[in-house]
Short mmCIF file of C-alpha atoms and ligand atoms in Angstrom, two decimals:
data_model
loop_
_atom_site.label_atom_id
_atom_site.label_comp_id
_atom_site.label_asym_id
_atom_site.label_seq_id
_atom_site.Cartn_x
_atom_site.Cartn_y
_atom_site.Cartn_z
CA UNK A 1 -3.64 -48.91 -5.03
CA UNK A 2 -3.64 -48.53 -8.64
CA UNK A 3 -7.58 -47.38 -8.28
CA UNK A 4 -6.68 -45.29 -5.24
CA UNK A 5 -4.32 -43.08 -7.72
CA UNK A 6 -7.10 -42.85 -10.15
CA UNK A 7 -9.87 -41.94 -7.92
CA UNK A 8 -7.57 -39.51 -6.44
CA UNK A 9 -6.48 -37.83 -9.70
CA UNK A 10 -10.41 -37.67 -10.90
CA UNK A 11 -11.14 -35.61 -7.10
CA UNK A 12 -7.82 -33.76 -7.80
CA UNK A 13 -9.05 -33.15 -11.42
CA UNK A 14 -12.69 -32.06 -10.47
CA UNK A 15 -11.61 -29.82 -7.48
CA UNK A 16 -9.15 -28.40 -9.72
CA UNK A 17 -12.27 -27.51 -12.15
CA UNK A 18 -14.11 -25.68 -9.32
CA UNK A 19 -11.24 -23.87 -8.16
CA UNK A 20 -10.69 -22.50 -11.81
CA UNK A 21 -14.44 -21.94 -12.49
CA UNK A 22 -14.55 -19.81 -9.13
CA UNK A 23 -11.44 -17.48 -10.05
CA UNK A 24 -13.44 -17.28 -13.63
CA UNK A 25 -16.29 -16.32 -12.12
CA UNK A 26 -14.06 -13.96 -9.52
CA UNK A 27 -13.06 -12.10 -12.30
CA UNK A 28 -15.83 -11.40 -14.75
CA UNK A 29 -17.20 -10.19 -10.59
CA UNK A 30 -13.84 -8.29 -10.55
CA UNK A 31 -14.60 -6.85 -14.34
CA UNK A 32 -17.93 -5.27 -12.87
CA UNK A 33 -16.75 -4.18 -9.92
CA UNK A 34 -15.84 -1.27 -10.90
CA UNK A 35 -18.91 0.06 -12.68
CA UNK A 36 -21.28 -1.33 -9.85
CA UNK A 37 -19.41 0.90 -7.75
CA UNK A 38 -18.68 -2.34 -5.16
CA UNK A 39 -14.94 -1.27 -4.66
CA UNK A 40 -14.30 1.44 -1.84
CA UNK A 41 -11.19 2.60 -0.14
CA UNK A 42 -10.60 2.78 3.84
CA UNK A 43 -7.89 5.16 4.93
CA UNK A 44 -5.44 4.34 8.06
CA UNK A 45 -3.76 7.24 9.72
CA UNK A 46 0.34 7.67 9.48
CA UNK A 47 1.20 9.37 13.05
CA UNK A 48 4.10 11.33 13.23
CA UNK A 49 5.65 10.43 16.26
CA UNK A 50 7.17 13.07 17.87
CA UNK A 51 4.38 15.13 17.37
CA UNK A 52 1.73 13.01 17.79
CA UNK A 53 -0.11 14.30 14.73
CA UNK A 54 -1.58 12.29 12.00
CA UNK A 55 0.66 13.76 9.14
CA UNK A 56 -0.31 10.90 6.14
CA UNK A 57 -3.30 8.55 5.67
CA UNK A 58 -2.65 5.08 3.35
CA UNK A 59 -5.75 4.22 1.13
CA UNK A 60 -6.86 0.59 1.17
CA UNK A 61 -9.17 -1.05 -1.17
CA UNK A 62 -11.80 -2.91 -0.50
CA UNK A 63 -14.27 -4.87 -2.54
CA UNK A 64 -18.26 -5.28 -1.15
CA UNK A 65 -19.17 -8.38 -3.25
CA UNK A 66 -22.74 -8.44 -3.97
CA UNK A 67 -23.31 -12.39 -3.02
CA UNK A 68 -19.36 -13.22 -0.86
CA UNK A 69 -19.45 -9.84 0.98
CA UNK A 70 -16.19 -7.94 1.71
CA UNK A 71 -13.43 -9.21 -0.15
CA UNK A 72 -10.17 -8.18 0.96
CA UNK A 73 -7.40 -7.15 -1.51
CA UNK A 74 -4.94 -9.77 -0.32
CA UNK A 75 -7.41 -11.75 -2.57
CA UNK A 76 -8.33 -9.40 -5.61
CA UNK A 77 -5.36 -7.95 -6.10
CA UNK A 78 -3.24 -10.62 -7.26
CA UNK A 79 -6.31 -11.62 -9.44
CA UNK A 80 -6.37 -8.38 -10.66
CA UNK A 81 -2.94 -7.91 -11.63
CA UNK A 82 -2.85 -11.30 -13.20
CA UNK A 83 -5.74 -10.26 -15.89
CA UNK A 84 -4.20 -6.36 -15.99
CA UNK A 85 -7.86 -5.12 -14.31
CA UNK A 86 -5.15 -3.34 -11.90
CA UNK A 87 -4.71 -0.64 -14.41
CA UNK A 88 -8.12 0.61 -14.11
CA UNK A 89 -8.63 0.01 -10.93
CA UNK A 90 -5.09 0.97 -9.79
CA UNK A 91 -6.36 4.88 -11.83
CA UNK A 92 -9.73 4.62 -9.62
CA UNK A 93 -7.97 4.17 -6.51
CA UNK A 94 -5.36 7.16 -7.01
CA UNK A 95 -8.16 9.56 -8.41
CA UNK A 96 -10.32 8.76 -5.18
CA UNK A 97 -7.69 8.92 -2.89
CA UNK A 98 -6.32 12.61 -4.44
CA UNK A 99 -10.25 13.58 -3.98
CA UNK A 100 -10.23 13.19 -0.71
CA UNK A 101 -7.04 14.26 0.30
CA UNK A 102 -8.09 17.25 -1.88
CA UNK A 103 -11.59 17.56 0.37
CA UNK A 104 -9.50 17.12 3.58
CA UNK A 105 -7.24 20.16 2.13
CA UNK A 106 -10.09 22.34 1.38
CA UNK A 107 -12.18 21.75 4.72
CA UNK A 108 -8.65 23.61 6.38
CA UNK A 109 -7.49 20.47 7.88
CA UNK A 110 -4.16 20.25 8.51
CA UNK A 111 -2.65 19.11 4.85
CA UNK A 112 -2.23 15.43 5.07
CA UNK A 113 -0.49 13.43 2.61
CA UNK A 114 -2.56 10.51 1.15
CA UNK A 115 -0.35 7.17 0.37
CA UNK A 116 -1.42 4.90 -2.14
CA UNK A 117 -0.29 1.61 -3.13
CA UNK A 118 1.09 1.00 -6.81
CA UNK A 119 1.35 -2.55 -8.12
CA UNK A 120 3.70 -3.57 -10.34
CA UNK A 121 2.10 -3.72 -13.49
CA UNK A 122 1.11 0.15 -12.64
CA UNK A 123 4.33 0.83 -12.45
CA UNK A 124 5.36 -0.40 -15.37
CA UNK A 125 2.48 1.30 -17.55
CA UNK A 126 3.93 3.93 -19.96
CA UNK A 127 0.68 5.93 -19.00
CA UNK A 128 1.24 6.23 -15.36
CA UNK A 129 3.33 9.13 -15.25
CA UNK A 130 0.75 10.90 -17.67
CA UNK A 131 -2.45 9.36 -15.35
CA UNK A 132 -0.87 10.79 -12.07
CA UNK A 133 -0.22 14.27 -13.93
CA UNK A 134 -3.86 14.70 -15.05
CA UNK A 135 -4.97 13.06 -11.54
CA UNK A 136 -3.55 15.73 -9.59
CA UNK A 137 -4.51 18.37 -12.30
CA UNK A 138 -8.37 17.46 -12.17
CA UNK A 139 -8.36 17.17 -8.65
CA UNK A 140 -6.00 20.29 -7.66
CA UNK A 141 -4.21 18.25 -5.26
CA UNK A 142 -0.68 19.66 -4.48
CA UNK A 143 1.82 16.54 -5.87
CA UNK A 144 3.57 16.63 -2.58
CA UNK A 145 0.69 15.57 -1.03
CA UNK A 146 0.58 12.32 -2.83
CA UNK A 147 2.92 9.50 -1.55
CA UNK A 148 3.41 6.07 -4.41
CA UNK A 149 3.96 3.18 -2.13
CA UNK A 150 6.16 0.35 -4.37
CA UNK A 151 7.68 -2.48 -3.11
CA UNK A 152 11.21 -3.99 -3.71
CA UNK A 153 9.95 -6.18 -5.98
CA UNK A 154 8.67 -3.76 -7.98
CA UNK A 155 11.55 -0.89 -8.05
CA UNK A 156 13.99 -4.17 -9.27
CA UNK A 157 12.52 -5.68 -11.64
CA UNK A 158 14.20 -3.76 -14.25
CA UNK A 159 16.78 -1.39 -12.78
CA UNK A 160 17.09 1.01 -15.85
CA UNK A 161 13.48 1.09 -16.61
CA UNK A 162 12.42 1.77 -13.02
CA UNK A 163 15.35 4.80 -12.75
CA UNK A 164 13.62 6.52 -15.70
CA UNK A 165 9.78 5.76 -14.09
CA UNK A 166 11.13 6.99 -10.95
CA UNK A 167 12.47 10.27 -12.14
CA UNK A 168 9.44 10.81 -13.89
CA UNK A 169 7.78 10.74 -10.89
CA UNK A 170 9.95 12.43 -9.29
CA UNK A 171 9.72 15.56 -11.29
CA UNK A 172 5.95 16.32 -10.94
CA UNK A 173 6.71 16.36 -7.19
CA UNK A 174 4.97 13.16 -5.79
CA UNK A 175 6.37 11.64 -2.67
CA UNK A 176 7.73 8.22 -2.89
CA UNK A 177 8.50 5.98 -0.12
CA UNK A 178 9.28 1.75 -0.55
CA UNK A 179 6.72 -0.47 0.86
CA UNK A 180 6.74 -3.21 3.07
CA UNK A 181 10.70 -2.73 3.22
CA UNK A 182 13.17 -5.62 4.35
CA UNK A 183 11.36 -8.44 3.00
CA UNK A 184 12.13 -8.26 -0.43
CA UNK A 185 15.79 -7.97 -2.12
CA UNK A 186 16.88 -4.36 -2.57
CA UNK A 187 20.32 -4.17 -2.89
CA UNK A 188 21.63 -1.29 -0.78
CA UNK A 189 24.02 0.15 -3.95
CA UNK A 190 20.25 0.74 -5.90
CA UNK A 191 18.81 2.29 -2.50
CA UNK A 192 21.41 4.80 -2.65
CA UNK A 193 20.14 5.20 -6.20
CA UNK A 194 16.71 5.84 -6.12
CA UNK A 195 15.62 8.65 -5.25
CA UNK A 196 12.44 7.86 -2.18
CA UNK A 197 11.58 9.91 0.33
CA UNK A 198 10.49 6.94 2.97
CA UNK A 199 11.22 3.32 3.73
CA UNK A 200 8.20 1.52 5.57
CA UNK A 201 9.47 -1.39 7.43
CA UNK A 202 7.65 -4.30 7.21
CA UNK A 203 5.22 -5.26 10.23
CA UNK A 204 6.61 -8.56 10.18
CA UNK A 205 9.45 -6.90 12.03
CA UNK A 206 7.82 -4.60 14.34
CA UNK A 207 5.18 -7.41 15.44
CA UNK A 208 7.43 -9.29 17.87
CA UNK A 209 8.96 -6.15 19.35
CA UNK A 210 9.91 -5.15 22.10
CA UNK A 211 10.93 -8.59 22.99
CA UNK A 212 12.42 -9.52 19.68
CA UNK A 213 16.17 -8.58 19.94
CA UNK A 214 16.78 -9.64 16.41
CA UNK A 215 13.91 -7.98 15.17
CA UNK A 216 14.87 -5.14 17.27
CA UNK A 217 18.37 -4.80 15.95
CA UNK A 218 17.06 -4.86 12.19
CA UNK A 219 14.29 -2.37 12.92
CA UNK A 220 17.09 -0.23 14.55
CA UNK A 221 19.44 -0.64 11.86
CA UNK A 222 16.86 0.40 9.20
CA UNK A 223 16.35 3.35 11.05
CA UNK A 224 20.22 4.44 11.27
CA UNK A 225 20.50 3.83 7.52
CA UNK A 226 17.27 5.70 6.08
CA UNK A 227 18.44 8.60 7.99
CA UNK A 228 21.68 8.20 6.75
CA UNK A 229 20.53 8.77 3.87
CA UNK A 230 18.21 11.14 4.34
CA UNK A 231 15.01 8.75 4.21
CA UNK A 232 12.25 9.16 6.60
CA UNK A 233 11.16 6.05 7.83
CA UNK A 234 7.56 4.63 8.48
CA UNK A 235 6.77 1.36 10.85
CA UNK A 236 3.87 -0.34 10.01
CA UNK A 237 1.79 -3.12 11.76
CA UNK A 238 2.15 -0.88 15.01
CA UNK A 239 -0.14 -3.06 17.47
CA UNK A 240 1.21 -1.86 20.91
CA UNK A 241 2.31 1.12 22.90
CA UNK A 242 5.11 -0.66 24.32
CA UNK A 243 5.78 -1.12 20.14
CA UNK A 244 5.42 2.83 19.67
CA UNK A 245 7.83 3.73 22.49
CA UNK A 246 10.29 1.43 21.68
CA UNK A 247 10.25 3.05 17.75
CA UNK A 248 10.32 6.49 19.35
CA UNK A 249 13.66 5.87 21.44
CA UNK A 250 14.73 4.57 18.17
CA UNK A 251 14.12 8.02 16.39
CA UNK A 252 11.13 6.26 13.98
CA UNK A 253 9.62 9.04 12.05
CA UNK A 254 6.04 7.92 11.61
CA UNK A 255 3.78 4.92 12.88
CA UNK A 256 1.11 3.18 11.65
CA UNK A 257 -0.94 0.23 12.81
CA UNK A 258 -4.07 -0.79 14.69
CA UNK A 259 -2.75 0.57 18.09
CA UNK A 260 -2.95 3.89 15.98
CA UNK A 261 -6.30 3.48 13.95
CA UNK A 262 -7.58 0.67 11.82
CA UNK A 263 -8.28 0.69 8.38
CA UNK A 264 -11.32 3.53 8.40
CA UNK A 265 -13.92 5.49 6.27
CA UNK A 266 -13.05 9.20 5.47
CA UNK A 267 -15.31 10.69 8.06
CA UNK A 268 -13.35 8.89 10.90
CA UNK A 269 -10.47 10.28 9.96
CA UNK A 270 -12.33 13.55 9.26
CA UNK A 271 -12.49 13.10 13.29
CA UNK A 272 -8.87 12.66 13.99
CA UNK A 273 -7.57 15.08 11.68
CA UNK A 274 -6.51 18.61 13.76
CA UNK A 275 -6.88 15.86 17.64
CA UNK A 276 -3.53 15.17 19.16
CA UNK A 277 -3.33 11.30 19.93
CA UNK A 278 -2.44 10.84 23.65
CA UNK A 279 0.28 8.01 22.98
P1 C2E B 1 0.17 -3.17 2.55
O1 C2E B 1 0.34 -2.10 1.52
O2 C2E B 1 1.40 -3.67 3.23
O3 C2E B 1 -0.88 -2.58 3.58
C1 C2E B 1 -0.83 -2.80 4.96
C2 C2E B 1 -1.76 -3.91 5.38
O4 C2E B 1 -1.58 -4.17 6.77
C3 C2E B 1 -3.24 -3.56 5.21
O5 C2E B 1 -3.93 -4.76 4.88
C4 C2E B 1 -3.62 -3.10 6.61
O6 C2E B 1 -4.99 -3.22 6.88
C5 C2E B 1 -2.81 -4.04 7.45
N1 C2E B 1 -2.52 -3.49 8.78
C6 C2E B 1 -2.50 -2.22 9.16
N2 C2E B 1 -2.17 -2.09 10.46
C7 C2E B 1 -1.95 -3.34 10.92
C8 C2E B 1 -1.55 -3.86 12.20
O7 C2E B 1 -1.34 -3.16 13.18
N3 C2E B 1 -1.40 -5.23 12.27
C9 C2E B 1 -1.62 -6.04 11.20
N4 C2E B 1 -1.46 -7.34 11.36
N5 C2E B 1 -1.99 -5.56 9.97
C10 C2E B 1 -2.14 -4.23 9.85
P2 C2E B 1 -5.04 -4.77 3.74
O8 C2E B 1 -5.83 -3.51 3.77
O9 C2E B 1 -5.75 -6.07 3.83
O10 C2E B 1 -4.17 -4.75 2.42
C11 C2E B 1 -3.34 -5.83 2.10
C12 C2E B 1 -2.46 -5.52 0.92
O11 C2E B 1 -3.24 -5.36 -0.27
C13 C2E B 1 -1.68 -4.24 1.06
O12 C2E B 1 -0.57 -4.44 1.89
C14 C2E B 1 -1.32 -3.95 -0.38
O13 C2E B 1 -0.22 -4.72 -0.78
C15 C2E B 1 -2.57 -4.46 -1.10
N6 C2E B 1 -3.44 -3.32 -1.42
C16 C2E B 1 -4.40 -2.73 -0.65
N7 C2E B 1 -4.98 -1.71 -1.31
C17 C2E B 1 -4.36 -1.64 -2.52
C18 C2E B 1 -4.51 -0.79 -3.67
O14 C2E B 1 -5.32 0.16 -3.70
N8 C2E B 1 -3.71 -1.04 -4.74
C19 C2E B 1 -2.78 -2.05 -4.73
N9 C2E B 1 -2.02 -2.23 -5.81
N10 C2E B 1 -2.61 -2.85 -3.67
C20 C2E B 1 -3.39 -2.66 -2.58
CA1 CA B 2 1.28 -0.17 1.49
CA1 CA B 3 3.27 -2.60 3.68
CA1 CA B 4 2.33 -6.00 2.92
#
């Protein structure tokens, strides 16, 4: 037995190695990325749903690794936070998001606002009011077509620090909404504090809908209370039209999810920018 444990702790030890040698060798990938122009962004439409309109796109990163293929950000991101690689890529995904929000504005589509995701270390960067100001400067997109996505875990982290970010932001305009809302631990005295446009609720609410009771009463409740107080609210992970009627009875503002459109490249939204959806 005694063997056993040591044989076991020499395979733990070894596998252990590999694992670190392939997040080493992730990251000097991750360090290149960048300049080998392997990271991209997809764009999934935001439907307003009385309308029917796509009003918003989200950008979505993506990384085409030369040898592993497509590497989702579930996987990179952490990795990049972790080694502060977010910052600069964090900067490239808000400048090529605002560029083609900005080409989407100039071709006369309908303005749509383009939502990009901010990680916490982002947030925290004294820079980042100063890199969205010269972002929407070089690009000449209106501010209130930019929506910052940040999650609950993000906004209270540090409550005084994040009310001074926030109205920062707030003044040049931008539009800021919570991510993936309800799983985290927002207190409801802070939401009353700072000052977002839009809660998203989390899809792991809206996936087991309509059946879900409980899930229905939360997603219901979230709804009451955003407009309450004067929060629009977006439901993500929308997979179903039985899903998307039940949110419009509720009075959900906008929906997003694969029964809408999938993650997709600019000129497929190009497509469904100015078409009605028949929901
Ligand atoms: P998120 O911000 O919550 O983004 C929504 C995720 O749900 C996306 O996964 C999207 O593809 C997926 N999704 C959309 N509709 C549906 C649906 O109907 N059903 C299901 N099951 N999933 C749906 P994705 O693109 O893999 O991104 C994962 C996460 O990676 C994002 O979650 C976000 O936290 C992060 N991320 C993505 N792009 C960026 C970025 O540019 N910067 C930062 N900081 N984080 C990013
Ligand atoms: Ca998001
Ligand atoms: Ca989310
Ligand atoms: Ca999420």
């Amino acid at each position: 037995a005694k063997n056993c444990g040591k044989n076991n702790a020499k395979l733990y030890s070894s596998s252990l190695t590999m694992q670190i040698m392939s997040h080493v060798k992730l990251e000097v990938g991750l360090r290149k990325a960048l300049q080998n122009n392997e990271l991209y962004l997809l764009y999934q439409p935001q439907i307003d749903v009385s309308s029917a309109q796509v009003v918003g796109v989200e950008a979505l990163v993506r990384w085409r690794h030369p040898e592993r293929g497509i590497i989702s950000p579930t996987e990179f991101i952490p990795l990049a936070e972790e080694t502060g690689l977010i910052v600069p890529i964090g900067e490239w995904v808000l400048r090529t998001a605002c560029r083609q929000a900005m080409a989407w504005q100039a071709a006369g589509k309908q303005p749509v606002r383009v939502a990009v995701n901010l990680s916490a270390k982002q947030f925290k960067d004294e820079n980042l009011t100063q890199i969205v100001l010269s972002t929407l400067h070089d690009t000449g997109l209106p501010a209130e077509l930019l929506e910052l996505e940040l999650t609950e875990g993000t906004l209270m982290d540090d409550a005084r620090a994040t009310m001074v970010t926030l109205e920062q932001l707030r003044g040049i305009g931008v539009y800021l909404s919570i991510d993936d809302f309800g799983t985290g631990y927002s207190s409801m005295n802070y939401l009353k504090r700072f000052d977002v446009r839009a809660l998203k609720i989390d899809k792991s609410f809206i996936s087991g809908l309509p059946q879900d009771s409980e899930n229905a009463a939360i997603t219901r409740a979230i709804i009451a209370m955003a407009h309450g107080l004067k929060m629009a609210v977006v439901a993500e992970g929308v997979e179903t039209g039985a899903q998307l009627l039940l949110l419009e009875q509720f009075g959900c503002d906008l929906a997003q999810g694969y029964y809408l459109g999938h993650p997709s490249p600019p000129e497929s939204i190009d497509l469904m920018l100015g078409n009605q959806f028949t929901i």
